[in-house]
Short mmCIF file of C-alpha atoms in Angstrom, two decimals:
data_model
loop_
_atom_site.label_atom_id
_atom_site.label_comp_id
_atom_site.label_asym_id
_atom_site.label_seq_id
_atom_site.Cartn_x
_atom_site.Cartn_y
_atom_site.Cartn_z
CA UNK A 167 -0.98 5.01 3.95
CA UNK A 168 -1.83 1.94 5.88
CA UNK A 169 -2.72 2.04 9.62
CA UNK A 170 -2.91 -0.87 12.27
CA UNK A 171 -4.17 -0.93 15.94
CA UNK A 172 -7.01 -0.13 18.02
CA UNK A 173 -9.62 1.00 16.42
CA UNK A 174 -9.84 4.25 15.07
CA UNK A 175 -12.16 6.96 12.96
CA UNK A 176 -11.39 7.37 9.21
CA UNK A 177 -11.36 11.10 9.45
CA UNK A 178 -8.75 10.98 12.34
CA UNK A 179 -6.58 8.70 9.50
CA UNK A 180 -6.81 10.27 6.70
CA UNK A 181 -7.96 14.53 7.25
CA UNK A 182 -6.59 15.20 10.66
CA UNK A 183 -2.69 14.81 10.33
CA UNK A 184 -0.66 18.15 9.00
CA UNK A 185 0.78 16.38 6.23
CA UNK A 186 -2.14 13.75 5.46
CA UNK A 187 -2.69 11.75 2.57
CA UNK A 188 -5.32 14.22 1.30
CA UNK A 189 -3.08 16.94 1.81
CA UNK A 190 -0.16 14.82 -0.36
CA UNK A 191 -2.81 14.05 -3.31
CA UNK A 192 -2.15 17.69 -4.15
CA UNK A 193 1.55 18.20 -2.75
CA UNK A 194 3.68 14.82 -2.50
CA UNK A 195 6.99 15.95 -1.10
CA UNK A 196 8.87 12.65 -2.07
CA UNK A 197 6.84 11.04 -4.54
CA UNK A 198 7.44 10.74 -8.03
CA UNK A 199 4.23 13.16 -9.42
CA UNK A 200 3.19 16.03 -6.90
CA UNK A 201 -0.09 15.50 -7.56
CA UNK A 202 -2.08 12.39 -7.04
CA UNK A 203 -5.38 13.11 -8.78
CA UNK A 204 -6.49 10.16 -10.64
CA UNK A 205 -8.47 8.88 -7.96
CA UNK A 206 -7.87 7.33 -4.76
CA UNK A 207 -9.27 4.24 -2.56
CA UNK A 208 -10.20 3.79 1.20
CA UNK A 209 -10.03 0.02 2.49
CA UNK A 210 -11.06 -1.03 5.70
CA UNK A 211 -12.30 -4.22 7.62
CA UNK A 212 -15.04 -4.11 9.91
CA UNK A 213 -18.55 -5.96 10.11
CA UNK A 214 -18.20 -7.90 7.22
CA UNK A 215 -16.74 -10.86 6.52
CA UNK A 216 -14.72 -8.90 4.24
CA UNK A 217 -13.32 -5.62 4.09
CA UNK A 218 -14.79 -2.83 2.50
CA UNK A 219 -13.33 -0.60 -0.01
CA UNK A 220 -14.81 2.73 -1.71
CA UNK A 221 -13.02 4.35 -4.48
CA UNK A 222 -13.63 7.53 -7.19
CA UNK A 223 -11.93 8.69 -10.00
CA UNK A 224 -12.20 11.80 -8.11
CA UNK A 225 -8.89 13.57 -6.59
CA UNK A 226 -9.48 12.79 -2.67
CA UNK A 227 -9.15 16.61 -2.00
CA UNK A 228 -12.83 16.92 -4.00
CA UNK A 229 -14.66 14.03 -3.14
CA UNK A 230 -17.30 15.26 -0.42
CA UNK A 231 -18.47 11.84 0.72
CA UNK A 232 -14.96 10.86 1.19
CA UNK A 233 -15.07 13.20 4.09
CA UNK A 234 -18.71 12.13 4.87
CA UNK A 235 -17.68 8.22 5.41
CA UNK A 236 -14.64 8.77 6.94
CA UNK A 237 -16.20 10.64 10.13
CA UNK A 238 -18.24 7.59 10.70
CA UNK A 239 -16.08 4.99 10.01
CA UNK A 240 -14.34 3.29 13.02
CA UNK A 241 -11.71 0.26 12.11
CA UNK A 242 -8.63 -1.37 13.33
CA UNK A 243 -6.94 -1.84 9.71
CA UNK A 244 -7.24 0.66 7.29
CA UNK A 245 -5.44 1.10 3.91
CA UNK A 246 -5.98 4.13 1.63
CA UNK A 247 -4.27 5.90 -1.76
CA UNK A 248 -3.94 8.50 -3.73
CA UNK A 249 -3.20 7.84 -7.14
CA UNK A 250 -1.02 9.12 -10.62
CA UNK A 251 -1.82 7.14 -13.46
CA UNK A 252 1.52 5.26 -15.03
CA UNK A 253 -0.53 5.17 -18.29
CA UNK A 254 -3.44 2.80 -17.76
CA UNK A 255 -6.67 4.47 -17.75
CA UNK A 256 -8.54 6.67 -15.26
CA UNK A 257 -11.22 4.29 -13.91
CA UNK A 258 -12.59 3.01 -10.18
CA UNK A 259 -11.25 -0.40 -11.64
CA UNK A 260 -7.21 0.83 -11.69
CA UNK A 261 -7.82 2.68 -8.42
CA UNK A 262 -6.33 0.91 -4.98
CA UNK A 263 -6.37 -0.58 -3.19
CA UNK A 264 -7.24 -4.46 -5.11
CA UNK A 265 -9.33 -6.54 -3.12
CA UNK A 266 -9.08 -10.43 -3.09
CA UNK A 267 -11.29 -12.00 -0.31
CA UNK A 268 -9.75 -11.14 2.81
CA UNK A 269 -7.28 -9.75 1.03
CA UNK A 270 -6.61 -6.03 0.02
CA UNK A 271 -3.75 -4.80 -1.64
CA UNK A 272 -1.57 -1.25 -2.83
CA UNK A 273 1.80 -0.33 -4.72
CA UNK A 274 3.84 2.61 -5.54
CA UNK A 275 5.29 2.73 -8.30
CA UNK A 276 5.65 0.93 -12.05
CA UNK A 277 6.03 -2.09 -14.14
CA UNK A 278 8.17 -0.72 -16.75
CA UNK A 279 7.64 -1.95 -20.21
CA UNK A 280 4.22 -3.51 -18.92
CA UNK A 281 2.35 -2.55 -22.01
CA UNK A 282 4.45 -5.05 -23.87
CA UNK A 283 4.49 -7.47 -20.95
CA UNK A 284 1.36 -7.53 -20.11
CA UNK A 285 0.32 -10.80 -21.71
CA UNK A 286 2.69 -13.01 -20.71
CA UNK A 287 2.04 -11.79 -17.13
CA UNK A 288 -1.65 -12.01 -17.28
CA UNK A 289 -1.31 -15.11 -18.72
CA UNK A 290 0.85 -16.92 -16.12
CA UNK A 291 -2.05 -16.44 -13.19
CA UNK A 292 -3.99 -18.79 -11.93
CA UNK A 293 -7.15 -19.63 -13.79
CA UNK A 294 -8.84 -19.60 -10.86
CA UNK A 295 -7.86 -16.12 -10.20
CA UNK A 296 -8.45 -14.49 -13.61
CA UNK A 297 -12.20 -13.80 -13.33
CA UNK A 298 -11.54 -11.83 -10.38
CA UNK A 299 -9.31 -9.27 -12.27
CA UNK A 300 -11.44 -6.05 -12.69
CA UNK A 301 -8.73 -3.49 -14.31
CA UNK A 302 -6.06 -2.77 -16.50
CA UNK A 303 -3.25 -1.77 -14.08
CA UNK A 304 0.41 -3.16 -13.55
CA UNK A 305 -0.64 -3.09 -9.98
CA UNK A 306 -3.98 -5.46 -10.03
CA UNK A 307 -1.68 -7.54 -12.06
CA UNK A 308 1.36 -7.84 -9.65
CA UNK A 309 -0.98 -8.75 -7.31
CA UNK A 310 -2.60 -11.35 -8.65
CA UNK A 311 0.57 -12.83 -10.03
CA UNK A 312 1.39 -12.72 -6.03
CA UNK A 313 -2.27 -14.74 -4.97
CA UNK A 314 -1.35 -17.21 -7.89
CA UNK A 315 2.49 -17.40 -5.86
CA UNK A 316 0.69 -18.39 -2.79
CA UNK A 317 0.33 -14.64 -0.73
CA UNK A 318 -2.51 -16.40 1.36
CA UNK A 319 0.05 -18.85 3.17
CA UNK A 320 3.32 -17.05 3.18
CA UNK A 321 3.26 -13.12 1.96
CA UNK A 322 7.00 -12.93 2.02
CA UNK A 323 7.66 -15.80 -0.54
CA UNK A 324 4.90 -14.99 -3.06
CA UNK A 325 6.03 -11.69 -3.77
CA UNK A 326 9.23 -12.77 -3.68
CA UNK A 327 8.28 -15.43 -6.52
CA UNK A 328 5.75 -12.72 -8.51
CA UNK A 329 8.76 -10.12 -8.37
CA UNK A 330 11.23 -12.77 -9.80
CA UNK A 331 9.02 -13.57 -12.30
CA UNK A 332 7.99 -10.05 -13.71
CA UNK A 333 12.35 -9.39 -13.60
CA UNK A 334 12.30 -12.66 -15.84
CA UNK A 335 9.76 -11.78 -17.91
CA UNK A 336 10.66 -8.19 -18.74
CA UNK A 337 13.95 -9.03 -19.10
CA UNK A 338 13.41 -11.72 -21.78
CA UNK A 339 11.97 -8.80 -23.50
CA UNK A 340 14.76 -6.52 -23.31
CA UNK A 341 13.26 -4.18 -20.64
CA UNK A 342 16.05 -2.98 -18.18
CA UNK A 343 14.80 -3.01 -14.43
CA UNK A 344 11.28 -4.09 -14.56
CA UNK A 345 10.02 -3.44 -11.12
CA UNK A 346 9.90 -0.29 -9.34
CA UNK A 347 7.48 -0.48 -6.25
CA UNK A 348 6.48 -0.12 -2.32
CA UNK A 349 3.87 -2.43 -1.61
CA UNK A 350 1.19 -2.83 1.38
CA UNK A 351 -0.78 -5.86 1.20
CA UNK A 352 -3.21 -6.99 4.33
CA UNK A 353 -5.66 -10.08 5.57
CA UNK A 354 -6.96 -7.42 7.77
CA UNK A 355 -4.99 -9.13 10.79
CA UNK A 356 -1.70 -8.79 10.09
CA UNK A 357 -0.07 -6.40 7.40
CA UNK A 358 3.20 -7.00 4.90
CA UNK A 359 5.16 -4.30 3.34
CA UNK A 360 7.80 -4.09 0.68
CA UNK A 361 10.35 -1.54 -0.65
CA UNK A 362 12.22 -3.11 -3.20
CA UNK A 363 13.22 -1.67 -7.35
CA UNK A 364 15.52 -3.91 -9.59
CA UNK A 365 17.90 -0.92 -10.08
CA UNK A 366 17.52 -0.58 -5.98
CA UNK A 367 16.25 3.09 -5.74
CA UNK A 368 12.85 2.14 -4.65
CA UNK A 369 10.02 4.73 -3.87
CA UNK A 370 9.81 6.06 -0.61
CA UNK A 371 8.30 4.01 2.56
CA UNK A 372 8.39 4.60 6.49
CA UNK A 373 6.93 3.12 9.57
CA UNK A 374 6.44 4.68 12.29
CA UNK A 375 7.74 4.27 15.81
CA UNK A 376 6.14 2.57 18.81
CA UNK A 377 3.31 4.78 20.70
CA UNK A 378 5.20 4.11 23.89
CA UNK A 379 8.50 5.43 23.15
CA UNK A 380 6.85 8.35 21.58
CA UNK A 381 4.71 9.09 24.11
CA UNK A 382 8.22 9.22 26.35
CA UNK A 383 9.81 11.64 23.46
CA UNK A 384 6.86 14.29 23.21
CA UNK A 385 4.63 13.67 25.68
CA UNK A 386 3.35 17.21 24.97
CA UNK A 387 1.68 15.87 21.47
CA UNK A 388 -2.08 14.75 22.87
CA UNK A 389 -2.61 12.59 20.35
CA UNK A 390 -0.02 10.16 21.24
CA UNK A 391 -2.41 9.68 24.46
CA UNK A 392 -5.13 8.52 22.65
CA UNK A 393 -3.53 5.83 20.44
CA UNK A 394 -2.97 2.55 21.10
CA UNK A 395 -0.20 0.23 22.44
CA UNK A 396 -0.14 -1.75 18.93
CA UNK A 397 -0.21 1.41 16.73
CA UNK A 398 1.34 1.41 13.19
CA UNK A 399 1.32 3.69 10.16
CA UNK A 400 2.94 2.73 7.06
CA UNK A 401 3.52 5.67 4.43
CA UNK A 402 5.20 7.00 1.59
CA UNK A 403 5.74 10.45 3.56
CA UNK A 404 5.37 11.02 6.91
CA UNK A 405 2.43 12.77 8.23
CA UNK A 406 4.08 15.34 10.30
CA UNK A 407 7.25 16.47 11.23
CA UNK A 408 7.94 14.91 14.59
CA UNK A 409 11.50 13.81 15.51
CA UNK A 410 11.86 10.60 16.02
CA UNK A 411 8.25 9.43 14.90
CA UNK A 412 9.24 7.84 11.19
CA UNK A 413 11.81 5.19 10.20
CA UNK A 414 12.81 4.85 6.45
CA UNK A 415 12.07 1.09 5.67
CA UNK A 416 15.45 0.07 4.20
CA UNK A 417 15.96 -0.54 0.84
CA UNK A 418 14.98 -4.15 -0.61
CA UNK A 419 13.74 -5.09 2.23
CA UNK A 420 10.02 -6.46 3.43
CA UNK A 421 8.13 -6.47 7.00
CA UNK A 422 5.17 -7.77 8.64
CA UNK A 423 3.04 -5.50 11.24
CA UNK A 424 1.01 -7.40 13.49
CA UNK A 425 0.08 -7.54 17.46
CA UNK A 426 3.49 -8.22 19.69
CA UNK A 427 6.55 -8.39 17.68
CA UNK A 428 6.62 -6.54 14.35
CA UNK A 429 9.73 -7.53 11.66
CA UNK A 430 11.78 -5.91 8.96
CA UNK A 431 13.88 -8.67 6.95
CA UNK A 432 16.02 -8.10 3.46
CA UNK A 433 14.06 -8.75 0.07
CA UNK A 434 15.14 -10.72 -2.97
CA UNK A 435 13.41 -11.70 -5.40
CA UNK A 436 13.05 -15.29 -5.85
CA UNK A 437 13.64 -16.28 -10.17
CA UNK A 438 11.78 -18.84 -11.36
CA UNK A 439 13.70 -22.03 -12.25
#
């Protein structure tokens, strides 16, 4: 789940909603594992000249200072998950979301054949970058690949480029449809998704509608009074039933959220030449 707008408590974010992101760490409705408990990770920006991030190896569902943070933690861009290992182990290091700088960073979903890979992709990042690598995960490692791309100037073509490159790579070593993933990466000002799988049946993503609109569909639901103008959630299932509240991000296909205009454009993967 990823949320952007005015600021906002933790708690509200991440226990308050019917179908929250606590309350999918132990029943996912459209994810790929219905149980998420190898851990989880709450970013957020707020004092600091970077964001903060605390994670467990905990399920989120048992972690009592989750609950104790959250209620007095107030933030404008916030980014949390629930994880399922794909095979990498169970450690605060593999748990998202990755932070880079400003940066923070999260993905759904699997680098297939990334234990034989893995080299050749860890390999091809910037050794600038490398140091900063603190797990073992497909994930930390599609992100980096992305920083080494360029994800600081344009978000869009860096993962664009990284994607290309794992496709190549795996490929090359006879692995059929490398990438499999929903990605939402952040500066804390503005905030890029992705939906995108080389055999184009990616994980599940949604946005959610403007407040205003909203408001004008149920403006019984209080809640909706107290958000703001700029509001966004990004998630992998919606947090409640509420017609017209969620829109499935199409398939291979990326976005930006950020104040004003938001944007959802097609995604390719860009090969390297």
């Amino acid at each position: 789940m990823a949320y952007s707008g005015e600021p906002i408590l933790a708690e509200d974010l991440l226990f308050r909603p019917k179908h929250s992101l606590i309350d999918q760490s132990l029943h996912s409705r459209l994810g790929a594992t219905t149980t998420n408990g190898d851990g989880f990770g709450v970013g957020w920006y707020g004092e600091g000249t970077e964001p903060a991030v605390y994670k467990s190896i905990e399920p989120a569902w048992n972690d009592s200072n989750l609950r104790e943070i959250t209620g007095q933690v107030r933030t404008p861009m916030l980014l949390a998950h629930v994880r399922a290992s794909t095979g990498t182990p169970v450690q605060r290091s593999n748990c998202h979301p990755f932070r880079y700088g400003q940066w923070l960073w999260m993905h759904n979903g699997a680098l297939r054949g990334f234990h034989e890979i893995r080299r050749e992709l860890v390999m091809a990042v910037d050794p600038a970058l490398f140091p900063d690598i603190e797990g073992s995960t497909d994930s930390e490692t599609l992100f980096f690949l992305a920083l080494t791309f360029g994800l600081v100037d344009d978000p869009f073509d860096a993962v664009a480029r990284a994607v290309g490159f794992v496709e190549d790579v795996g490929r090359t070593h006879g692995v059929e449809d490398p990438v499999q993933m929903t990605v939402a990466t952040t500066d804390g000002a503005s905030l890029w998704i992705f939906r995108y799988s080389s055999e184009r049946q990616s994980r599940s993503l949604f946005f959610s509608t403007g407040i205003a609109k909203l408001r004008a569909l149920h403006p019984e639901v209080e809640v909706l009074h107290h958000l703001g103008e700029e509001t966004r959630f990004v998630v992998s299932e919606p947090l409640r039933d509420l017609e017209g509240a969620w829109n499935e991000v199409p398939e291979s296909s990326a976005g930006v959220v950020r104040p004003g205009d938001d944007e959802i454009r097609p995604f390719e993967p860009i090969a390297p030449t």
